[in-house]
């Protein structure tokens, strides 16, 4: 789906297209079982998980945490024995399976759940075929893989949201001044320069842009940008919570049955 500016629209812009058919592929060697429920909830925002597969050696003691979750979340285990010590056969199996699924032409996108940079080439290949690529991994995930995805989500953010509730986090951040120090938990300071760069690229001659178009540019420039890293549930909350940076305005759509949110940079007085 594309915005009026022609930019590819993914989650974090004007909303998600829940009609997408998605394949969810999980690297059991580089993903934590504790995050899978939150990951699948996030996937549901993007579309329908037609295929859910997990790859690993489920005869090993390390896989015990996954076994009780497979039936609960209808995830198909793809058993891969470790043929040689020190060699990861799981990666190859997952990549081959992804290519087999790609050539069925049944999917609009893939969700790759891993923190392993070895899947960078797969993400690039899927994008070359015109498919959306959503990545899910820990903050340690190398930038090469994060940037190869249309959108990358940190699983630490999803776990935090699941434990504490996103609304509470947004309310707390809204009370914190934009230029204050991050709280004790280590929440990063809002990247004002990056936000203004993306806004400058997305505005029209009048200096205004639709919120969805702004979100598309944010993801285009930085695929792992996530407003929840800064305590805001969604982009509109972040814009509203930074009045020193942005001006928001709601306008009636031409159809008259809804409103469209516009945003521009706040000019110095």
mmCIF file of C-alpha atoms in Angstrom:
data_model
loop_
_atom_site.group_PDB
_atom_site.id
_atom_site.type_symbol
_atom_site.label_atom_id
_atom_site.label_comp_id
_atom_site.label_asym_id
_atom_site.label_seq_id
_atom_site.Cartn_x
_atom_site.Cartn_y
_atom_site.Cartn_z
ATOM 1 C CA UNK A 1 0.000 0.000 0.000
ATOM 2 C CA UNK A 2 1.333 3.449 -0.830
ATOM 3 C CA UNK A 3 0.762 6.860 0.630
ATOM 4 C CA UNK A 4 -0.236 9.822 -1.552
ATOM 5 C CA UNK A 5 3.457 10.681 -1.806
ATOM 6 C CA UNK A 6 4.227 7.258 -3.245
ATOM 7 C CA UNK A 7 6.057 6.029 -0.163
ATOM 8 C CA UNK A 8 5.409 2.490 0.965
ATOM 9 C CA UNK A 9 3.113 2.530 3.975
ATOM 10 C CA UNK A 10 3.921 0.192 6.843
ATOM 11 C CA UNK A 11 2.914 0.084 10.471
ATOM 12 C CA UNK A 12 3.611 3.286 12.324
ATOM 13 C CA UNK A 13 2.182 5.508 9.594
ATOM 14 C CA UNK A 14 -1.510 6.040 9.047
ATOM 15 C CA UNK A 15 -2.422 2.534 10.137
ATOM 16 C CA UNK A 16 -2.028 -1.082 9.199
ATOM 17 C CA UNK A 17 -3.562 -3.059 6.360
ATOM 18 C CA UNK A 18 -4.973 -6.110 8.115
ATOM 19 C CA UNK A 19 -5.703 -7.814 4.784
ATOM 20 C CA UNK A 20 -2.063 -8.780 4.202
ATOM 21 C CA UNK A 21 -1.236 -12.479 4.011
ATOM 22 C CA UNK A 22 1.900 -13.104 6.043
ATOM 23 C CA UNK A 23 4.337 -15.941 6.716
ATOM 24 C CA UNK A 24 5.847 -15.908 10.209
ATOM 25 C CA UNK A 25 9.209 -17.697 10.406
ATOM 26 C CA UNK A 26 10.875 -18.043 13.818
ATOM 27 C CA UNK A 27 14.521 -18.839 14.440
ATOM 28 C CA UNK A 28 14.360 -20.822 17.695
ATOM 29 C CA UNK A 29 18.126 -20.477 18.140
ATOM 30 C CA UNK A 30 17.937 -16.679 18.195
ATOM 31 C CA UNK A 31 14.519 -15.843 19.627
ATOM 32 C CA UNK A 32 13.081 -16.104 23.132
ATOM 33 C CA UNK A 33 9.924 -18.089 23.811
ATOM 34 C CA UNK A 34 8.820 -15.438 26.304
ATOM 35 C CA UNK A 35 8.222 -12.891 23.534
ATOM 36 C CA UNK A 36 6.244 -14.992 21.064
ATOM 37 C CA UNK A 37 2.776 -14.018 22.305
ATOM 38 C CA UNK A 38 3.611 -10.312 22.048
ATOM 39 C CA UNK A 39 5.196 -10.863 18.621
ATOM 40 C CA UNK A 40 2.101 -12.610 17.249
ATOM 41 C CA UNK A 41 -0.134 -9.851 18.629
ATOM 42 C CA UNK A 42 2.021 -7.343 16.770
ATOM 43 C CA UNK A 43 1.906 -9.426 13.590
ATOM 44 C CA UNK A 44 -1.905 -9.322 13.786
ATOM 45 C CA UNK A 45 -1.700 -5.532 13.373
ATOM 46 C CA UNK A 46 -0.012 -6.004 10.009
ATOM 47 C CA UNK A 47 -2.133 -8.818 8.590
ATOM 48 C CA UNK A 48 -3.035 -12.485 8.948
ATOM 49 C CA UNK A 49 -0.357 -15.045 9.795
ATOM 50 C CA UNK A 50 -1.265 -17.684 7.215
ATOM 51 C CA UNK A 51 1.899 -19.665 7.984
ATOM 52 C CA UNK A 52 3.545 -19.930 11.413
ATOM 53 C CA UNK A 53 6.731 -21.999 11.502
ATOM 54 C CA UNK A 54 9.608 -22.307 13.920
ATOM 55 C CA UNK A 55 13.014 -23.787 13.098
ATOM 56 C CA UNK A 56 15.382 -25.535 15.489
ATOM 57 C CA UNK A 57 16.457 -28.762 17.118
ATOM 58 C CA UNK A 58 13.544 -29.593 19.402
ATOM 59 C CA UNK A 59 15.285 -32.676 20.778
ATOM 60 C CA UNK A 60 17.739 -30.448 22.673
ATOM 61 C CA UNK A 61 17.138 -29.342 26.275
ATOM 62 C CA UNK A 62 17.399 -25.693 25.200
ATOM 63 C CA UNK A 63 14.154 -26.001 23.249
ATOM 64 C CA UNK A 64 12.043 -26.996 26.249
ATOM 65 C CA UNK A 65 10.673 -23.472 26.669
ATOM 66 C CA UNK A 66 9.271 -23.573 23.126
ATOM 67 C CA UNK A 67 7.533 -26.947 23.239
ATOM 68 C CA UNK A 68 4.608 -25.912 25.431
ATOM 69 C CA UNK A 69 3.905 -22.883 23.215
ATOM 70 C CA UNK A 70 3.714 -24.591 19.819
ATOM 71 C CA UNK A 71 0.181 -25.953 20.170
ATOM 72 C CA UNK A 72 -1.039 -22.899 22.071
ATOM 73 C CA UNK A 73 -0.149 -20.565 19.211
ATOM 74 C CA UNK A 74 -0.549 -23.026 16.314
ATOM 75 C CA UNK A 75 3.124 -22.867 15.367
ATOM 76 C CA UNK A 76 4.453 -25.686 13.185
ATOM 77 C CA UNK A 77 7.863 -26.974 14.343
ATOM 78 C CA UNK A 78 10.405 -27.586 11.599
ATOM 79 C CA UNK A 79 12.864 -30.022 13.137
ATOM 80 C CA UNK A 80 16.482 -29.531 12.200
ATOM 81 C CA UNK A 81 19.148 -31.714 13.770
ATOM 82 C CA UNK A 82 22.562 -30.225 14.444
ATOM 83 C CA UNK A 83 24.693 -32.298 12.096
ATOM 84 C CA UNK A 84 28.018 -30.745 13.094
ATOM 85 C CA UNK A 85 29.070 -29.085 16.317
ATOM 86 C CA UNK A 86 29.547 -25.347 15.867
ATOM 87 C CA UNK A 87 27.577 -25.182 12.609
ATOM 88 C CA UNK A 88 24.077 -23.743 12.501
ATOM 89 C CA UNK A 89 21.917 -25.825 10.196
ATOM 90 C CA UNK A 90 18.778 -24.016 11.350
ATOM 91 C CA UNK A 91 19.592 -20.877 9.359
ATOM 92 C CA UNK A 92 19.935 -22.762 6.079
ATOM 93 C CA UNK A 93 16.698 -24.670 6.604
ATOM 94 C CA UNK A 94 14.753 -21.508 7.398
ATOM 95 C CA UNK A 95 16.167 -19.663 4.386
ATOM 96 C CA UNK A 96 15.400 -22.553 2.002
ATOM 97 C CA UNK A 97 11.878 -22.837 3.393
ATOM 98 C CA UNK A 98 11.359 -19.086 3.008
ATOM 99 C CA UNK A 99 12.329 -19.273 -0.650
ATOM 100 C CA UNK A 100 9.954 -22.197 -1.212
ATOM 101 C CA UNK A 101 7.145 -20.150 0.346
ATOM 102 C CA UNK A 102 8.148 -17.106 -1.705
ATOM 103 C CA UNK A 103 7.716 -18.954 -4.987
ATOM 104 C CA UNK A 104 4.184 -20.042 -4.102
ATOM 105 C CA UNK A 105 3.238 -16.347 -4.628
ATOM 106 C CA UNK A 106 0.675 -16.671 -1.836
ATOM 107 C CA UNK A 107 2.067 -14.042 0.507
ATOM 108 C CA UNK A 108 2.206 -10.269 0.779
ATOM 109 C CA UNK A 109 5.005 -10.297 3.312
ATOM 110 C CA UNK A 110 7.220 -12.208 5.710
ATOM 111 C CA UNK A 111 7.804 -11.769 9.444
ATOM 112 C CA UNK A 112 11.301 -12.922 10.413
ATOM 113 C CA UNK A 113 11.726 -13.479 14.156
ATOM 114 C CA UNK A 114 15.474 -13.546 14.797
ATOM 115 C CA UNK A 115 18.375 -11.454 16.043
ATOM 116 C CA UNK A 116 20.806 -13.072 13.597
ATOM 117 C CA UNK A 117 22.418 -10.981 10.865
ATOM 118 C CA UNK A 118 22.721 -14.121 8.699
ATOM 119 C CA UNK A 119 19.157 -13.429 7.554
ATOM 120 C CA UNK A 120 20.070 -10.058 6.036
ATOM 121 C CA UNK A 121 20.407 -11.592 2.577
ATOM 122 C CA UNK A 122 17.012 -13.262 2.894
ATOM 123 C CA UNK A 123 15.354 -9.975 3.856
ATOM 124 C CA UNK A 124 16.954 -8.233 0.876
ATOM 125 C CA UNK A 125 15.846 -11.012 -1.484
ATOM 126 C CA UNK A 126 12.264 -10.874 -0.265
ATOM 127 C CA UNK A 127 12.193 -7.107 -0.738
ATOM 128 C CA UNK A 128 13.500 -7.499 -4.282
ATOM 129 C CA UNK A 129 10.424 -9.619 -4.969
ATOM 130 C CA UNK A 130 8.190 -6.753 -3.838
ATOM 131 C CA UNK A 131 7.187 -8.338 -0.522
ATOM 132 C CA UNK A 132 7.018 -6.578 2.819
ATOM 133 C CA UNK A 133 9.553 -7.705 5.406
ATOM 134 C CA UNK A 134 8.926 -7.245 9.127
ATOM 135 C CA UNK A 135 11.785 -8.089 11.473
ATOM 136 C CA UNK A 136 11.505 -8.926 15.175
ATOM 137 C CA UNK A 137 14.625 -9.169 17.304
ATOM 138 C CA UNK A 138 16.526 -7.961 20.330
ATOM 139 C CA UNK A 139 18.345 -4.659 20.572
ATOM 140 C CA UNK A 140 21.617 -6.496 19.919
ATOM 141 C CA UNK A 141 20.441 -7.309 16.368
ATOM 142 C CA UNK A 142 23.023 -5.970 13.874
ATOM 143 C CA UNK A 143 22.037 -2.866 11.930
ATOM 144 C CA UNK A 144 22.481 -4.677 8.607
ATOM 145 C CA UNK A 145 19.487 -6.929 9.261
ATOM 146 C CA UNK A 146 17.397 -4.196 10.872
ATOM 147 C CA UNK A 147 17.866 -1.903 7.886
ATOM 148 C CA UNK A 148 17.106 -4.680 5.399
ATOM 149 C CA UNK A 149 13.536 -4.876 6.762
ATOM 150 C CA UNK A 150 10.719 -2.487 5.912
ATOM 151 C CA UNK A 151 10.035 -2.344 9.645
ATOM 152 C CA UNK A 152 12.008 -3.792 12.524
ATOM 153 C CA UNK A 153 10.585 -4.135 16.027
ATOM 154 C CA UNK A 154 12.602 -4.650 19.174
ATOM 155 C CA UNK A 155 11.214 -7.526 21.218
ATOM 156 C CA UNK A 156 12.238 -5.782 24.444
ATOM 157 C CA UNK A 157 9.686 -3.080 23.606
ATOM 158 C CA UNK A 158 6.967 -5.656 23.007
ATOM 159 C CA UNK A 159 7.682 -7.432 26.285
ATOM 160 C CA UNK A 160 7.621 -4.172 28.220
ATOM 161 C CA UNK A 161 4.308 -3.186 26.639
ATOM 162 C CA UNK A 162 2.816 -6.561 27.456
ATOM 163 C CA UNK A 163 3.871 -6.341 31.114
ATOM 164 C CA UNK A 164 3.029 -2.781 31.949
ATOM 165 C CA UNK A 165 0.467 -1.666 29.372
ATOM 166 C CA UNK A 166 1.166 0.798 26.610
ATOM 167 C CA UNK A 167 -1.287 3.409 27.846
ATOM 168 C CA UNK A 168 0.545 3.766 31.161
ATOM 169 C CA UNK A 169 3.847 4.229 29.362
ATOM 170 C CA UNK A 170 2.384 6.857 27.044
ATOM 171 C CA UNK A 171 0.851 8.785 29.920
ATOM 172 C CA UNK A 172 4.137 8.825 31.812
ATOM 173 C CA UNK A 173 6.101 10.031 28.791
ATOM 174 C CA UNK A 174 3.534 12.735 28.027
ATOM 175 C CA UNK A 175 4.151 14.167 31.491
ATOM 176 C CA UNK A 176 7.921 14.254 30.910
ATOM 177 C CA UNK A 177 9.337 17.344 29.159
ATOM 178 C CA UNK A 178 10.717 16.558 25.722
ATOM 179 C CA UNK A 179 14.223 17.768 26.521
ATOM 180 C CA UNK A 180 14.545 16.153 29.948
ATOM 181 C CA UNK A 181 16.928 13.368 30.855
ATOM 182 C CA UNK A 182 15.704 9.805 30.309
ATOM 183 C CA UNK A 183 14.195 8.075 33.357
ATOM 184 C CA UNK A 184 16.111 5.567 35.480
ATOM 185 C CA UNK A 185 14.887 2.694 33.312
ATOM 186 C CA UNK A 186 17.047 3.965 30.459
ATOM 187 C CA UNK A 187 14.312 5.216 28.103
ATOM 188 C CA UNK A 188 16.105 7.153 25.355
ATOM 189 C CA UNK A 189 15.627 10.847 24.662
ATOM 190 C CA UNK A 190 13.351 11.667 21.729
ATOM 191 C CA UNK A 191 15.495 12.081 18.558
ATOM 192 C CA UNK A 192 14.347 15.563 17.581
ATOM 193 C CA UNK A 193 16.826 16.001 14.722
ATOM 194 C CA UNK A 194 15.774 12.737 13.090
ATOM 195 C CA UNK A 195 12.081 13.545 13.438
ATOM 196 C CA UNK A 196 12.490 16.964 11.897
ATOM 197 C CA UNK A 197 14.540 15.561 9.011
ATOM 198 C CA UNK A 198 11.769 13.083 8.175
ATOM 199 C CA UNK A 199 9.108 15.772 8.530
ATOM 200 C CA UNK A 200 11.017 18.105 6.212
ATOM 201 C CA UNK A 201 11.126 15.376 3.544
ATOM 202 C CA UNK A 202 7.412 14.655 3.753
ATOM 203 C CA UNK A 203 5.793 18.124 3.816
ATOM 204 C CA UNK A 204 4.262 19.811 0.775
ATOM 205 C CA UNK A 205 4.690 23.400 -0.365
ATOM 206 C CA UNK A 206 2.497 24.652 2.457
ATOM 207 C CA UNK A 207 4.693 23.025 5.075
ATOM 208 C CA UNK A 208 2.017 20.496 6.124
ATOM 209 C CA UNK A 209 1.856 16.727 5.668
ATOM 210 C CA UNK A 210 -0.555 13.970 6.589
ATOM 211 C CA UNK A 211 0.425 12.079 9.722
ATOM 212 C CA UNK A 212 0.442 8.804 7.754
ATOM 213 C CA UNK A 213 2.853 10.197 5.179
ATOM 214 C CA UNK A 214 5.109 11.439 7.963
ATOM 215 C CA UNK A 215 5.082 7.953 9.499
ATOM 216 C CA UNK A 216 5.983 6.401 6.160
ATOM 217 C CA UNK A 217 9.048 8.598 5.841
ATOM 218 C CA UNK A 218 10.135 7.773 9.385
ATOM 219 C CA UNK A 219 10.093 4.055 8.561
ATOM 220 C CA UNK A 220 11.718 4.606 5.202
ATOM 221 C CA UNK A 221 14.662 6.442 6.756
ATOM 222 C CA UNK A 222 14.974 4.252 9.858
ATOM 223 C CA UNK A 223 13.157 0.861 9.736
ATOM 224 C CA UNK A 224 13.657 0.183 13.449
ATOM 225 C CA UNK A 225 12.041 3.459 14.566
ATOM 226 C CA UNK A 226 9.327 2.689 17.110
ATOM 227 C CA UNK A 227 7.498 5.350 19.113
ATOM 228 C CA UNK A 228 7.184 2.919 22.024
ATOM 229 C CA UNK A 229 10.933 3.180 22.576
ATOM 230 C CA UNK A 230 10.197 6.732 23.768
ATOM 231 C CA UNK A 231 7.101 5.879 25.802
ATOM 232 C CA UNK A 232 4.408 6.697 23.217
ATOM 233 C CA UNK A 233 1.892 4.137 22.041
ATOM 234 C CA UNK A 234 1.660 5.513 18.500
ATOM 235 C CA UNK A 235 2.956 8.305 16.307
ATOM 236 C CA UNK A 236 0.046 10.664 16.963
ATOM 237 C CA UNK A 237 0.740 10.416 20.704
ATOM 238 C CA UNK A 238 4.397 11.292 20.159
ATOM 239 C CA UNK A 239 3.552 14.296 17.960
ATOM 240 C CA UNK A 240 0.954 15.483 20.451
ATOM 241 C CA UNK A 241 3.395 14.993 23.321
ATOM 242 C CA UNK A 242 6.053 17.204 21.696
ATOM 243 C CA UNK A 243 4.343 20.601 21.277
ATOM 244 C CA UNK A 244 7.721 22.320 21.116
ATOM 245 C CA UNK A 245 8.430 20.460 17.859
ATOM 246 C CA UNK A 246 5.079 19.943 16.116
ATOM 247 C CA UNK A 247 1.726 21.516 15.351
ATOM 248 C CA UNK A 248 -1.195 19.141 14.717
ATOM 249 C CA UNK A 249 -4.414 19.895 12.907
ATOM 250 C CA UNK A 250 -7.457 17.739 12.109
ATOM 251 C CA UNK A 251 -9.169 18.379 8.769
ATOM 252 C CA UNK A 252 -12.324 16.947 7.329
ATOM 253 C CA UNK A 253 -11.718 14.490 4.509
ATOM 254 C CA UNK A 254 -13.274 15.255 1.088
ATOM 255 C CA UNK A 255 -15.791 12.476 1.681
ATOM 256 C CA UNK A 256 -16.923 14.230 4.843
ATOM 257 C CA UNK A 257 -17.207 11.039 6.890
ATOM 258 C CA UNK A 258 -13.836 11.178 8.658
ATOM 259 C CA UNK A 259 -11.030 13.497 9.661
ATOM 260 C CA UNK A 260 -7.383 13.441 8.584
ATOM 261 C CA UNK A 261 -4.578 14.465 10.917
ATOM 262 C CA UNK A 262 -1.992 16.864 9.500
ATOM 263 C CA UNK A 263 1.283 17.918 11.084
ATOM 264 C CA UNK A 264 3.919 20.610 10.497
ATOM 265 C CA UNK A 265 6.993 21.883 12.291
ATOM 266 C CA UNK A 266 6.417 24.495 14.961
ATOM 267 C CA UNK A 267 7.956 27.758 13.865
ATOM 268 C CA UNK A 268 10.025 29.834 16.257
ATOM 269 C CA UNK A 269 8.126 32.709 17.770
#
